[in-house]
Amino acid sequence: MTGVVKVKHSSPFKANWWGRFGWVLAILYAIYAANFLDVSWTRFVAGLGNGADFLSEMIPPNFTRWQLLLGNLLETVQMAVIASVFGILCSLPIGLCAARNLLPNWVTWPFRTFIALCRSFHPVIIAILFVKAVGFGPLAGILTLVLASIGFIGKLFAEAIEEISMKPLEALRASGAPFSSVIVYGVLPQVLNRFIGFSSYQFDVNLRNSTMVGIVGAGGVGGTLFAAFQRFDYDFLAAILLSIIALVMMSEFMSVQIKKVFQ
Amino acid sequence: MTTDQNNMQVSLPQRSIRIENLFKEYVPGKPILKDISFEVQGKSSVAIIGASGTGKSTLIRCVNKLIPPTAGNVFISGENITKLQGSELREARRKIGMVFQEFNLVERLSVMENVLCGRLGYLTPWRAWLRKYPQTDIDQAYELLESMGLYDFARQRADSLSGGQRQRVGIARAVMQDPHVLLADEPTSSLDPKTSVEIMELLVALSEAHDIPLVINIHDVELAKRFTSRIVGLSNGGIVFDGPPSELTEEHLKTIYGGASWLQ
Amino acid sequence: MSEIKVNTWERFTFGERMARFIVFFGFALALSISLRTVEVIPEFLLDAPTQVADLLARMWPLDYAYYPQGIHHALMETLHVATLGTLLGVLMAVPVGIMGANNIVRVPALHWLAKLILVSSRSVNSLVWALLFVAVFGPGPLAGTIAIGFRSVGFVGKLLAEALEETNPGPVEALTAAGAPWLSVFVKSYWPQVAPAFWGIFLFRWDINVRESAVIGLVGAGGIGMVLDTALNLFYWDRVSVVLLSIFVVVIVAELLVTNIRKRII
Ligand SMILES: Nc1ncnc2c1ncn2[C@@H]1O[C@H](COP(=O)(O)OP(=O)(O)OP(=O)(O)O)[C@@H](O)[C@H]1O
Ligand SMILES: [Mg+2]
C-alpha cells in the first residue's frame, strides 16, 4: 500500500441533519412539556421526601383483613373468567363478520366500527358508563371486560381470517357447500390455533384490568384498593398491591402454560 | 518468562504468531484442543485443515481470546495475549485481523462504515457514535475499497452486496486494523468456486504486501494446497500433520478426515 | 401386496389431548363456579335500557362551548403527559432492557434484577401507578408523567430485551475481535440491528400511553381525566359527552399517526 499518493476524500457520510435536528427537537420538547406540566426538579425532590414517608408507612404490609382481601381477589378472578368466556364467545362471530375477504363491505363495516369503538375507549371509561347503566358492582365490570375483549380479539381474529389461504374455501364453494360449512371446514381450521393464542392472552389482560375497574366502582379488588388509598390506610394498600402482583404473575405463568398446551 | 518475552520482541522485529502448548476444554475433562503448538512468521501463510468439529474454529478464536484457552500461551509479535484482560486485551486484539465465514458485516450500515469498523479499537465510543472517524482512516478505507473494486459501493448498505463483495468488505475491515496477523475462519465456505479463488488470492496478496502471517481454516484441501505455503492438519484435537503442501499425502488425509471412501 | 402396513399418524399425542381437555374442563368449571357465586343482581340488567336512555338524553346535545374553556388545556396536558411519560419510560427501559438480554449481560444476578423490575412494572396497572405517585408527588401531571413512565418501563424493556436477544451475534463477534470497546460494539453492532424494532416499540407504547394518560386523571394524576372526573361528579353529562368525544378523536388521530409512521420505518 506504500507509494500510493494519498487522496483527500470528503466525508463518506451524509450529514444526518434530520437525526441531529430530531435530538435537538426532542430535548427542546421535553423542556417545553416539563414547563407546561409544571414539572420541576424542586417538586420532584420534595416528592421524594414524601415518597420515603409513604414507603415507611407501607412497610410492613398489613394482612390482618385477609378475609376481605381474599373475597375481593376471588371476585376479581370471577369477573375475569366470566368476561373472558363471554367475550371470547362473542368475538368469534363478530370477528368472522368483520373479515373483509369473506363478506361484502356493507356487512363488515358495522362490525368493524363496533370493534374500533370497543378499542378506542379505555376500559375505565367504559366501566364508568356501565356503572351508570347497571349500577355499582361486578356486573358493570364484567360487561366492560366483555367489550374490551371483543375490541381486542375481534380485531386480531378478523385480521387472522383476512390472512388465510383462500384455496380450500374455493374448493369447498366449488363443491356446493353452504356458507356455514365453508366457515366450519374452510376457515376455522386455519385460524383456530391463533384464536386460542389470542384468547389465552386476553384472559391475562382481563385479569389485569379487572383489578383496576373497581376504582370506578365496577367490582373487584380495585374498589378496596381505592378506599384504602383514600383512608390513608397505606399498610393495607401495600398488602393489596402485593396480592395483586402475585395474582397477575400467577395468571401470566398460567397463560404461558396454556399457550404451551395449544402450540 | 518476561525477560524471554522482551528478548523475543527485540530479536523479532517481524510480525509473528506463536502458539505454545494450547489446551481448550469446554467441558472439564473433555479437551477439544490438546497441546497445540506452532509458529508462523512474516509473510507466510498457513492453512489449518481438519474434519468438522475437530476444533478449528475454537483454535482460531483462542488466538484472539474470543474463546479463552484453558492452558497454554499465544504470542502475537512476541506479546503474550492469554494473560491480558480488559483494555490491554482490546489493544492486543487490534493487532489481530479476523475474517469470517458468514462475513459478519453489520448489514444495516454502509459499506464504508463497515470498513471503518475495523478502526473502532482505536476510537472512543463517543467518536464512533458521532461517526467522527479520522481523515487518514477515511482515506485509507477508500484506497482499500478502490483496490478491491468496491469504490462505487462505499455508500451502499452492506446487505445490498453479493457474497464475494461482502467478504471483500470483511477483509478490508480486518486490514483497516493495521494487523500483525490475519486470521480467517473458513473465508470461502459460503462462496462459489471462482469467488473462493479470488478471495484466497486477495488474502495471500495482502499477507505478502503487508508482510504479515496468515492463518486460514479451510475445508477445501485443493485450495489450501494451491495458495498456502504450509498446512497444519488437526485430528482429535492434536496436530497430525505440519508441513508444506507437497508433503501432504493421501495417508495424511485419511488420518485427518478419517476413512477413505471419500478419497476418489 | 399381502401385507398392508397401516401408518397411523395422530395430530396430538394422548398427553397433549389430555392437557387440552384439562384446560377446557378447568375453564368450564371455573366459569360455572364463578357464575354461581358472583354477586350480580340480574334485575339491574332489566333496568339498564331505561338508564342508558336517560344517560343518552342527558348527554345530548353536546356542550361544545365547554371545549375551549375547560377541555383544550387538559387535552394538551394529557398529550404532554403521554409523550413525556413515554420518553421517561424509554430512558429507564434502555438500561433495564440491556440488563435483561441474556446475550449481552451474562451475570445472573443482574438478569434477575432486570426481570424483577420488568415484571413489577407490568403487573401494576397505570391507574394504580398513578394512585401511588399521587400519594408521593401530590395531585397533578407530575405524578401522571412518572406513573406513565414507570408503567412503560416493563413493556418497552421486555420488548427491547427480546429484540436484543434476537440480534445476529456475528457482527458483535467481528467488532469484539477488532478490539472495539464494549460501548462501541453496542453502538455499531447491537444498535443498528435493533433500531427499527426500538422505534416501533416506542411508537406503539406512545399510542397506548395516549389512551392511558386520558384516564389517569380520574385518580388525580392530571390531564383530561380530571376534567372528566369533575363533570361526572357534578352530573354535567353534556360535558362528559364532549370530553369522551375529544378523547375518542385524539386516540384515533394518535393511532393513525403511529400506523403511518411505522409503515415508513419498517
Ligand atoms: N461454546 C461451546 N460449548 C461447548 N462445546 C463447544 C462450544 N463451541 C464448540 N464446541 C464443541 O467444540 C468442538 C469443536 O468445535 P469447532 O466449532 O471449533 O469445530 P470446527 O473444527 O470449527 O468445525 P467446522 O469445520 O464444522 O466449523 C465441537 O465438538 C463442538 O461441539
Ligand atoms: Mg468452524
Tab-separated table of C-alpha atoms in Angstrom, chain B residues 61 64 66 90 93-94 96 98 100 104-106 108-109 113 117-118 120-121 123-125 128-129 131 133 173 177, chain C residues 168-185 187-189 191-196 265:
chain	number	residue	atom	x	y	z
B	61	ARG	CA	-10.762	-17.965	18.389
B	64	ASN	CA	-7.569	-13.517	19.972
B	66	LEU	CA	-12.702	-14.602	21.837
B	90	ARG	CA	-8.560	-4.899	23.373
B	93	ARG	CA	-6.887	-7.589	19.589
B	94	ARG	CA	-6.464	-4.571	17.344
B	96	ILE	CA	-5.248	-9.368	15.019
B	98	MET	CA	-10.120	-11.632	11.545
B	100	PHE	CA	-15.338	-14.842	8.984
B	104	ASN	CA	-20.239	-10.806	9.943
B	105	LEU	CA	-20.879	-7.362	8.494
B	106	VAL	CA	-23.325	-5.022	10.169
B	108	ARG	CA	-27.769	-2.071	8.118
B	109	LEU	CA	-24.656	0.097	7.967
B	113	GLU	CA	-18.869	2.328	7.801
B	117	CYS	CA	-15.499	-0.502	11.974
B	118	GLY	CA	-12.028	-2.028	11.791
B	120	LEU	CA	-13.180	1.023	16.369
B	121	GLY	CA	-10.425	-0.278	18.619
B	123	LEU	CA	-11.562	5.255	18.618
B	124	THR	CA	-13.519	6.346	21.645
B	125	PRO	CA	-17.144	5.116	21.625
B	128	ALA	CA	-17.734	6.174	16.911
B	129	TRP	CA	-21.316	7.165	17.723
B	131	ARG	CA	-19.036	8.945	13.119
B	133	TYR	CA	-13.503	8.941	12.041
B	173	ARG	CA	-12.300	-4.210	7.712
B	177	GLN	CA	-6.956	-2.662	11.914
C	168	ASN	CA	-27.210	-11.742	14.906
C	169	PRO	CA	-24.129	-12.444	17.055
C	170	GLY	CA	-21.773	-12.409	14.027
C	171	PRO	CA	-21.164	-8.659	13.764
C	172	VAL	CA	-20.758	-8.456	17.541
C	173	GLU	CA	-18.062	-11.099	17.369
C	174	ALA	CA	-16.359	-9.284	14.499
C	175	LEU	CA	-16.223	-5.947	16.294
C	176	THR	CA	-15.072	-7.568	19.527
C	177	ALA	CA	-12.328	-9.289	17.568
C	178	ALA	CA	-11.283	-5.879	16.198
C	179	GLY	CA	-10.678	-4.718	19.773
C	180	ALA	CA	-13.613	-2.326	19.951
C	181	PRO	CA	-14.614	-1.226	23.453
C	182	TRP	CA	-17.912	-2.573	24.700
C	183	LEU	CA	-19.794	0.670	24.158
C	184	SER	CA	-18.620	0.870	20.554
C	185	VAL	CA	-19.689	-2.704	19.972
C	187	VAL	CA	-23.426	1.370	19.256
C	188	LYS	CA	-22.180	-0.108	15.997
C	189	SER	CA	-23.461	-3.635	16.171
C	191	TRP	CA	-27.965	-0.767	17.997
C	192	PRO	CA	-28.147	-0.784	14.155
C	193	GLN	CA	-29.779	-4.199	14.387
C	194	VAL	CA	-32.463	-3.264	16.914
C	195	ALA	CA	-33.077	0.354	15.874
C	196	PRO	CA	-36.184	-0.296	13.715
C	265	ILE	CA	-39.870	2.991	9.325
